Coordinates of C-alpha atoms and ligand atoms in Angstrom, one line a residue:
X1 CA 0.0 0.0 0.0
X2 CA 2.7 2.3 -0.9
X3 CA 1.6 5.8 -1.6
X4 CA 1.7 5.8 -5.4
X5 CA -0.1 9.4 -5.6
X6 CA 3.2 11.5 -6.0
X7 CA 2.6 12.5 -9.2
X8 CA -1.4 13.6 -9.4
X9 CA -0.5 15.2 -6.4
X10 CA 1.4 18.0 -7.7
X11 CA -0.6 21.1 -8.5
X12 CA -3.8 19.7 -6.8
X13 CA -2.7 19.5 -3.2
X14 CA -0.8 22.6 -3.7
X15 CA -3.4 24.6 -4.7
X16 CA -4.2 24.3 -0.7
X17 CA -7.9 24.9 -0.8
X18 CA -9.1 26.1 2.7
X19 CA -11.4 23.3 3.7
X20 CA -14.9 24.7 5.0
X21 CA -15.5 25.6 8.2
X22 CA -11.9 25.6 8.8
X23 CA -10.9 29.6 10.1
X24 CA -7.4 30.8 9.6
X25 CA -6.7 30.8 13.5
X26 CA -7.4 27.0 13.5
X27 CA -6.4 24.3 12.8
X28 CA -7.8 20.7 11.5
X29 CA -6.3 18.1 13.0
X30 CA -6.8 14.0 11.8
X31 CA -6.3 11.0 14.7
X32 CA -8.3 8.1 15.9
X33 CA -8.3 9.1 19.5
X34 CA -11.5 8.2 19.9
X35 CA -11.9 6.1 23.4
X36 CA -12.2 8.0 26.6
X37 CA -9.0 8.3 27.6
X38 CA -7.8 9.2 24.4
X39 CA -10.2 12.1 23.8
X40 CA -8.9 13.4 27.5
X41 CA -6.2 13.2 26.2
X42 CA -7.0 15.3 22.9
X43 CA -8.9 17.3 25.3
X44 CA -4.8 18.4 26.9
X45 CA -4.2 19.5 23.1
X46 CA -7.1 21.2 22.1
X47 CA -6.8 23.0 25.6
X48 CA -3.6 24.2 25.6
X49 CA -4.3 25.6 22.0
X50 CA -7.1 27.6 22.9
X51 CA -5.2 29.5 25.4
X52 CA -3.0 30.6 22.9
X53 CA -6.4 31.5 20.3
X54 CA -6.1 28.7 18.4
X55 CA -9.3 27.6 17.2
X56 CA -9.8 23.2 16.6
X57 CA -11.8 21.3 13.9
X58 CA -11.4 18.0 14.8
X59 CA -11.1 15.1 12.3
X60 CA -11.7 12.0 14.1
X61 CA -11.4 8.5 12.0
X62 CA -11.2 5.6 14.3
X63 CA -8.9 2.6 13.9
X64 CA -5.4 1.5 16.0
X65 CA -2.5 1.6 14.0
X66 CA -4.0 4.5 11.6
X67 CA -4.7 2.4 8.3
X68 CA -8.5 3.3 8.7
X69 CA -6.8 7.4 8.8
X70 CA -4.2 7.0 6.6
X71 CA -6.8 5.8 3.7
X72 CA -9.0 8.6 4.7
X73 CA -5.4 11.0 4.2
X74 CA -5.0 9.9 1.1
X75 CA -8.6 10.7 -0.2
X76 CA -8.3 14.0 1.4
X77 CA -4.9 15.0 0.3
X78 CA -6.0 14.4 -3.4
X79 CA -8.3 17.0 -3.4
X80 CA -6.6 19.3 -2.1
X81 CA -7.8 19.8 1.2
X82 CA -5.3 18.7 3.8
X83 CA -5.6 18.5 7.2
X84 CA -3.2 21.0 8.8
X85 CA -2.2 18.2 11.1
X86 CA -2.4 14.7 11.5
X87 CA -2.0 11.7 13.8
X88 CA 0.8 9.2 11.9
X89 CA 3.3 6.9 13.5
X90 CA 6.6 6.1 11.9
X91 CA 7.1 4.6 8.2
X92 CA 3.3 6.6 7.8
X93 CA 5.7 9.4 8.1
X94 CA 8.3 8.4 6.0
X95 CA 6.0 7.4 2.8
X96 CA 4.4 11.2 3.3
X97 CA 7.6 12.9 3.3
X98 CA 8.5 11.2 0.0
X99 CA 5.1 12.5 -1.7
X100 CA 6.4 16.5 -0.8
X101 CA 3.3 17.6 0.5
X102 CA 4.4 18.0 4.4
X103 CA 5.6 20.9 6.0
X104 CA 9.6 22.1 6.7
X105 CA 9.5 22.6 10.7
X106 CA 13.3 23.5 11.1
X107 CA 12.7 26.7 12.4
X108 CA 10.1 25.6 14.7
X109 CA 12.6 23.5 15.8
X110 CA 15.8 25.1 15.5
X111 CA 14.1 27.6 18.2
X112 CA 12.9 25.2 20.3
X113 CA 15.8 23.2 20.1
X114 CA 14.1 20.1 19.0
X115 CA 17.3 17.9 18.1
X116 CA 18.7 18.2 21.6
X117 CA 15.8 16.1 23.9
X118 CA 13.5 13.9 21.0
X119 CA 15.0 10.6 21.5
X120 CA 17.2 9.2 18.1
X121 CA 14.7 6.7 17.8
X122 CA 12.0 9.2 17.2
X123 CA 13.9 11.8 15.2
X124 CA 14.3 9.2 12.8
X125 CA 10.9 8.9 11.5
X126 CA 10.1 12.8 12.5
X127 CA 12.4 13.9 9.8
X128 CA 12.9 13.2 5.9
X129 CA 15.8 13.9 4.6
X130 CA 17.2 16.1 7.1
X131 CA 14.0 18.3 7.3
X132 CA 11.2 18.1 10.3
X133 CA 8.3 17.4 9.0
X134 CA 6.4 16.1 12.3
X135 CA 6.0 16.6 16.0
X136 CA 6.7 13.4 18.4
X137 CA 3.4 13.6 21.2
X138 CA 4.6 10.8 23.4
X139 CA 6.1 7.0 23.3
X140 CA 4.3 4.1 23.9
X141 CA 5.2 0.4 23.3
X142 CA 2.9 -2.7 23.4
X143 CA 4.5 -5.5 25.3
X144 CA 2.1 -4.6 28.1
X145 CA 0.0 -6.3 29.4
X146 CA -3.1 -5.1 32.2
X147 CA -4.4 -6.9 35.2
X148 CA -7.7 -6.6 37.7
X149 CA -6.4 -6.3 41.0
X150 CA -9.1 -8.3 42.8
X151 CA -9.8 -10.4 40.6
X152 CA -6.1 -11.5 40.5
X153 CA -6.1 -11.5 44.3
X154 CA -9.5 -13.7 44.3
X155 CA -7.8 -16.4 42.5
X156 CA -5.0 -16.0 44.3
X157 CA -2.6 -15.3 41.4
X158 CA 0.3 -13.0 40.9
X159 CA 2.2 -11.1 38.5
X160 CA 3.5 -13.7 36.1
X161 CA 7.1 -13.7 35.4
X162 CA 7.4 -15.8 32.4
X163 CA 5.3 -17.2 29.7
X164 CA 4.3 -20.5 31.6
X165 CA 3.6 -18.9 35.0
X166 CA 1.3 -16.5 32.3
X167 CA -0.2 -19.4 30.8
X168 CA -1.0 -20.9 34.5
X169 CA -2.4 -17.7 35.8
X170 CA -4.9 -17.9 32.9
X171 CA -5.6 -21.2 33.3
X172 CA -6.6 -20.6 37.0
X173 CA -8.8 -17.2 36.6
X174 CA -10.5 -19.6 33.8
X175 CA -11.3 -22.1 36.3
X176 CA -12.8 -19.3 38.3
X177 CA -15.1 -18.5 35.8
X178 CA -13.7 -15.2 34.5
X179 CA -13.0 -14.1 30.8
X180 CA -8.6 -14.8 30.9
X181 CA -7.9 -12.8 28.2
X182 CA -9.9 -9.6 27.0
X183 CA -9.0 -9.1 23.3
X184 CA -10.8 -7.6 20.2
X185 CA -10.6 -9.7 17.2
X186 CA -9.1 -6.7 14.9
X187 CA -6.1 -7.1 12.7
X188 CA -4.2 -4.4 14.2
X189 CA -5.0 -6.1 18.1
X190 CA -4.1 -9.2 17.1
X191 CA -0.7 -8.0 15.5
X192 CA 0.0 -5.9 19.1
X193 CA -1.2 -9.1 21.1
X194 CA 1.7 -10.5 18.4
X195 CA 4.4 -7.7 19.2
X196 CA 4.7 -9.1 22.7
X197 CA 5.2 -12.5 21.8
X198 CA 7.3 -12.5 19.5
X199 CA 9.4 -10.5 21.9
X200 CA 9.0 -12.6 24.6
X201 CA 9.7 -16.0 23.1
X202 CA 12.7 -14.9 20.6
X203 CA 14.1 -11.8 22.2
X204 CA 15.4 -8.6 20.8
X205 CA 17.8 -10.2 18.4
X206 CA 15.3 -12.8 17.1
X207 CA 12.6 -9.4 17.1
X208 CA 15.2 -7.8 14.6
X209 CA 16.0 -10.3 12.5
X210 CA 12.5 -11.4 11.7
X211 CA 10.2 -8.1 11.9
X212 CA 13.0 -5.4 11.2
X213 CA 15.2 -7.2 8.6
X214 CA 13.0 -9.5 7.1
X215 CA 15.6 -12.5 7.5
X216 CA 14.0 -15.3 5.9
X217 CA 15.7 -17.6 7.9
X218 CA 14.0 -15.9 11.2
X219 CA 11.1 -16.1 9.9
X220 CA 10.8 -19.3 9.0
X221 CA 12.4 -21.0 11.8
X222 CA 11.0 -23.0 14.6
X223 CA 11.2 -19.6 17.0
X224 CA 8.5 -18.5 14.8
X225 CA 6.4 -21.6 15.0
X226 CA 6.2 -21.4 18.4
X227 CA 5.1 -17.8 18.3
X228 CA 2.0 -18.8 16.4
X229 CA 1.8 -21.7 18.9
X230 CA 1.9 -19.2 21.9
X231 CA -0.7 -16.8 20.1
X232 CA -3.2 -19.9 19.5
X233 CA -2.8 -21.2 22.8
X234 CA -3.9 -17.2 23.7
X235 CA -7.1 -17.7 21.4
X236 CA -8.0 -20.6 24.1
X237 CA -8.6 -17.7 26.7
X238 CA -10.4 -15.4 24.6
X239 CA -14.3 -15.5 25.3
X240 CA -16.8 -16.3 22.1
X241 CA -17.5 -12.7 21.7
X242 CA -14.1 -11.2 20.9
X243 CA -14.2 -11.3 16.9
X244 CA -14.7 -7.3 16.1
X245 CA -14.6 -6.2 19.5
X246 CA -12.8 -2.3 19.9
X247 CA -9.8 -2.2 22.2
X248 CA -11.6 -0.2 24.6
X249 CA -14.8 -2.5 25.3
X250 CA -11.6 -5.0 26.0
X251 CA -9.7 -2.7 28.7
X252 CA -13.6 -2.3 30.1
X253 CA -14.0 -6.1 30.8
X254 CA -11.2 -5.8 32.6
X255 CA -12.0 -2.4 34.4
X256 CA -14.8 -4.3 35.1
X257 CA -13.7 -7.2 36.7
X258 CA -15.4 -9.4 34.0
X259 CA -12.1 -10.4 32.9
X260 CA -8.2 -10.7 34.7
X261 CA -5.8 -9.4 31.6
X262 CA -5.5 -7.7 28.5
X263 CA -2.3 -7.4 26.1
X264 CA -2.7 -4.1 25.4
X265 CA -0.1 -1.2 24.6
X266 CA -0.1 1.7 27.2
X267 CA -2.8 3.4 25.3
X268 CA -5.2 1.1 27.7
X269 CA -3.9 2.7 30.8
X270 CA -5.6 5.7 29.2
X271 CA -8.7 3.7 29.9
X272 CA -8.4 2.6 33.6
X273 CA -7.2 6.5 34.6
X274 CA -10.6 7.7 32.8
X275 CA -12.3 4.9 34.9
X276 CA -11.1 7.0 37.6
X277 CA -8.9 3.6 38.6
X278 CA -6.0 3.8 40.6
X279 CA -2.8 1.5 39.6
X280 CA -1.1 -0.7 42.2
X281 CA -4.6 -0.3 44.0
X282 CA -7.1 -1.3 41.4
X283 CA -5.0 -2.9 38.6
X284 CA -1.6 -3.6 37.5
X285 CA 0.7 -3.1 34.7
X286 CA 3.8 -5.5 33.9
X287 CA 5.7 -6.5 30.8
X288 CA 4.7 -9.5 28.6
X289 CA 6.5 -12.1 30.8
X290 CA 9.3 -13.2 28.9
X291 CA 10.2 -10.0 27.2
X292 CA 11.0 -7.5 30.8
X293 CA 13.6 -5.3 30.0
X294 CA 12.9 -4.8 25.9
X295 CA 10.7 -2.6 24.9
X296 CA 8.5 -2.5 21.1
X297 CA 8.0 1.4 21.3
X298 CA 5.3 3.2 18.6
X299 CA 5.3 7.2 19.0
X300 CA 2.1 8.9 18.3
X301 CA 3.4 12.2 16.1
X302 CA 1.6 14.7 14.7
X303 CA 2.9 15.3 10.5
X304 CA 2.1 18.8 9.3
X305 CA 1.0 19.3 6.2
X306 CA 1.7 22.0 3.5
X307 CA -1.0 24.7 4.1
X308 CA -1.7 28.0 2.6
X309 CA 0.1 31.4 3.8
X310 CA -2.6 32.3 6.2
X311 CA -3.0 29.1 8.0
X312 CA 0.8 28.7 9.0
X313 CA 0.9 30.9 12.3
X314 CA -1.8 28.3 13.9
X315 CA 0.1 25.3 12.5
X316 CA 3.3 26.4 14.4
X317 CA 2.1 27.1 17.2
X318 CA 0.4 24.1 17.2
X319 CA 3.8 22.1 16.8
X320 CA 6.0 24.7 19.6
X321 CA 2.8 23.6 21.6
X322 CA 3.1 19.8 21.5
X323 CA 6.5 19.5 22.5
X324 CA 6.7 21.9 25.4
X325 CA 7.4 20.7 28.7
X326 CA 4.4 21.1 30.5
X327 CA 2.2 19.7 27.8
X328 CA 4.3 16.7 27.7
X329 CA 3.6 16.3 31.5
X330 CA 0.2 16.5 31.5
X331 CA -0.6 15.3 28.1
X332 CA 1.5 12.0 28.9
X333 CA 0.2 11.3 32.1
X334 CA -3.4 10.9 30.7
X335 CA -2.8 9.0 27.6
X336 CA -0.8 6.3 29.3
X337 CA 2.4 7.1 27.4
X338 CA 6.0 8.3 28.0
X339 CA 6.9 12.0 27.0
X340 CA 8.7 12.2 23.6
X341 CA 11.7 14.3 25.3
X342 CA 14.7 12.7 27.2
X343 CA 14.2 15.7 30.1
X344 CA 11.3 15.5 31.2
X345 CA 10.6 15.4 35.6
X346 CA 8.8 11.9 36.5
X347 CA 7.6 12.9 39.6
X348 CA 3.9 13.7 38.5
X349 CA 3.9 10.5 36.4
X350 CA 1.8 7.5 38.2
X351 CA 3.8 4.1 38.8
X352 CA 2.9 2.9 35.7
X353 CA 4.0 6.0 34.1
X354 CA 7.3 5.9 35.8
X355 CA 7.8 2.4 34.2
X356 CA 6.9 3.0 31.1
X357 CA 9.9 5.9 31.6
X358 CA 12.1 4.0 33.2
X359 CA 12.4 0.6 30.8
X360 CA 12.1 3.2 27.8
X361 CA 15.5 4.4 28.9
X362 CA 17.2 0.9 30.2
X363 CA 15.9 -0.3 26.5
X364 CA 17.9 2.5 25.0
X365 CA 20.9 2.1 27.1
X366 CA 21.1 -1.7 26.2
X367 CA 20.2 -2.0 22.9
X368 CA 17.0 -3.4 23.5
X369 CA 14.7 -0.4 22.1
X370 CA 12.7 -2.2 18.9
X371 CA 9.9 -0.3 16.9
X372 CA 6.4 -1.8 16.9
X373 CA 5.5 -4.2 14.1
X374 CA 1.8 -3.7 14.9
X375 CA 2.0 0.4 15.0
X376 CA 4.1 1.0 12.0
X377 CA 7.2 1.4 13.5
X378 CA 9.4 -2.1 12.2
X379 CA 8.3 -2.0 8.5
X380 CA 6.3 0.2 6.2
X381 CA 2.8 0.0 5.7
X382 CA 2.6 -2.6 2.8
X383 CA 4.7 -5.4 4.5
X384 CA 3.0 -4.7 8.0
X385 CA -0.4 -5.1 6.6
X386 CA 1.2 -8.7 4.8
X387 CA 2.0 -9.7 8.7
X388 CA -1.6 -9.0 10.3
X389 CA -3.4 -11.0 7.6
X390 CA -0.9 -13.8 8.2
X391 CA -1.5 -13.3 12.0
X392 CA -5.1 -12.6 11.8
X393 CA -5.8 -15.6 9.5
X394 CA -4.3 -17.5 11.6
X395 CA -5.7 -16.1 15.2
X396 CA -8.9 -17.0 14.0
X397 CA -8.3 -20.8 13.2
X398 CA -7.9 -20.3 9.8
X399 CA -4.4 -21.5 9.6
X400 CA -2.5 -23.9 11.8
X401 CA 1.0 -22.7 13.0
X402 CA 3.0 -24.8 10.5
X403 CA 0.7 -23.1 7.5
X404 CA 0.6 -19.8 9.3
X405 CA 4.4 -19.7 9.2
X406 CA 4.6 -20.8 5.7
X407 CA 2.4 -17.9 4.7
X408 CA 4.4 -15.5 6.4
X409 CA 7.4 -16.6 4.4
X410 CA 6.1 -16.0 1.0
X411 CA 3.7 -12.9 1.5
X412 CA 6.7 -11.0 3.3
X413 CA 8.4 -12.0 0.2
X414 CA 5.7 -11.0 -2.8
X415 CA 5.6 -7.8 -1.1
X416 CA 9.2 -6.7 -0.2
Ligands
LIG1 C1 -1.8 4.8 18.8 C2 -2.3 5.1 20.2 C3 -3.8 4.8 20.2 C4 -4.0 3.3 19.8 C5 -5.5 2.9 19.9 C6 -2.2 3.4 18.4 O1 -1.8 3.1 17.1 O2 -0.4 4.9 18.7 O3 -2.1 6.4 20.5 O4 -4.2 5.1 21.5 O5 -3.6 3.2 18.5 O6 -6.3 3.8 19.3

């Protein structure tokens, strides 16, 4: 799904119509925060702008990972009328810069010093060739994975430290007649669910080889069996209902104490905190036993696109806004994520928060800091969506893990 537009973009986008309703004090801004604790946090955004008299037109399209938005993007760009900002994570990014219709930021960022305290491992997708072109809003990563509290204490289970001890704490709250596992049957879930797995049964190196560089040999070795063995014994603990279920009615089950986990990135924290749910107290956050101390990061960033003279002032301020210090604080703490600068005070941040912080910087410090498969962040777009049919297909009985790897194999090839 390359973006192929390039060339009938040129002179149409450019014209730059001003989309309707749309003043030159706002700005329109594309995501798919659209859970409660993701429009809180929006709320942060749209809060701090109007302070500063900049007006919001909000263009919400719904979907994890963004493909539902970027399709939307694409639609939108063509005629011309481009958001002035939009939600994208990583190789998103990268296939927008190519088509020259994002903004330059450098002096945005030159002023605000920009290249000093964004992480490497964000700057990388933030720029194209050598220019900013979007603004990093946090970090999150999705080998996560959420627990009820008193439902975990009711079975008299605790925080699993490695895949069997997971597998036996599911086993048990089953028993007890709670859902194990709270999942949504969506491509994009299943590939997150899939993140953490493949993390915590092959480890960073295996992680690279087989979702980064595409090694054929990774990804058709026995590692990668047992992956797809580990994510269908995970299908035994979903309840009947799960095919098409959104990520939030998931986190709710276990808000709810209908169910003990969900797999989830940090996002669902989000959820819990909008609850009004207090971690350590009412539930708890660890990593995917197996894969502590790694982290699969995604970065929520906002792209800025080319807009007309008179838009500009808003669209700057816009991007000075998202990346200030006190924003970060209270933006971060809401959504669930890590701020998207190195200096930023933890204090304020929950324990979960403080986590999240804390392994994002031991990841970085030992080499153990991989982008996302699920979130756009390990491969561009074609080659991820190529992974969550494979995944998908086979989440949902379709394949068994000896096909499932098989297919991986040769649709990784036909599209790379
Ligand atoms: C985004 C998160 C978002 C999640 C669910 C991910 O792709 O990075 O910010 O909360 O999708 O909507």
């Amino acid at each position: 799904m390359k973006i192929t537009i390039k060339k009938t973009i040129s002179g149409l986008a450019l014209a730059m119509t001003l989309v309707s309703g749309v003043e030159a004090a706002d700005v329109e801004v594309m995501h798919w925060w659209t859970a409660g604790g993701e429009a809180k946090a929006l709320g942060e955004l749209k809060q701090t702008l109007a302070k500063q008299g900049v007006g919001w037109k909000d263009t919400p399209v719904a979907g994890g990972g963004g493909s539902n938005a970027m399709t939307v993007l694409r639609a939108r760009v063509l005629s011309g009328k481009s958001p002035t900002a939009v939600q994208m994570l990583g190789f998103d990014i990268q296939d927008w810069g190519e088509q020259g219709v994002v903004a330059n930021l450098n002096d945005v960022a030159k002023q605000e010093g920009w290249d000093k305290v964004v992480p490497q491992a964000l700057q990388k997708f933030s720029k194209y060739e050598g220019k900013w072109i979007a603004v990093p809003v946090n970090v999150h990563s999705t080998n996560w994975v959420w627990g009820n509290k008193a439902v975990l204490d009711k079975v008299g289970v605790s925080i699993p430290k490695n895949w069997n001890d997971l597998i036996n704490a599911m086993k048990k709250v089953k028993a007890a007649g709670y859902v194990a596992l709270a999942h949504g049957g969506q491509a994009w879930q299943d590939a997150t669910v899939f993140d953490g797995v493949v993390l915590a049964t092959g480890g960073v190196d295996f992680y690279r080889k087989a979702l980064i560089e595409l090694d054929p040999k990774a990804l058709s070795s026995a590692t990668m069996k047992q992956v797809f063995d580990r994510m269908a014994q995970l299908r035994g603990f979903v309840d009947k209902n799960y095919p098409g279920r959104d990520w939030n009615l998931a986190s709710a089950m276990v808000i709810n104490g209908k169910a003990a986990f969900q797999m989830m990135g940090d996002w669902a924290k989000g959820e819990f905190i909008s609850a009004g749910k207090k971690p350590g107290k009412d539930f708890v956050c660890f990593r995917t036993p197996g894969s502590q101390g790694a982290v699969t990061f995604n970065a929520d960033q906002f792209a800025m696109f080319q807009v007309g003279k008179e838009r500009k002032a808003a669209q700057q301020q816009m991007a000075k806004a998202i990346l200030s210090p006190e924003f970060q604080i209270s933006f971060n703490q809401v959504k669930g994520s890590a701020p998207a600068r190195t200096d930023i005070a933890t204090e304020r941040f929950d324990n979960c928060g403080k986590k999240a912080i804390a392994d994002l910087k031991q990841a970085v410090n030992n080499n153990s800091l991989v982008g996302s498969l699920a979130h756009g962040h390990a491969v561009p777009a074609a080659i991820k969506t190529a992974f969550y049919d494979v995944i998908t297909a086979h989440f949902n009985g379709a394949f068994s893990s000896e096909e499932a790897v098989k297919a991986l194999v040769s649709s990784v090839k036909n599209t790379y």
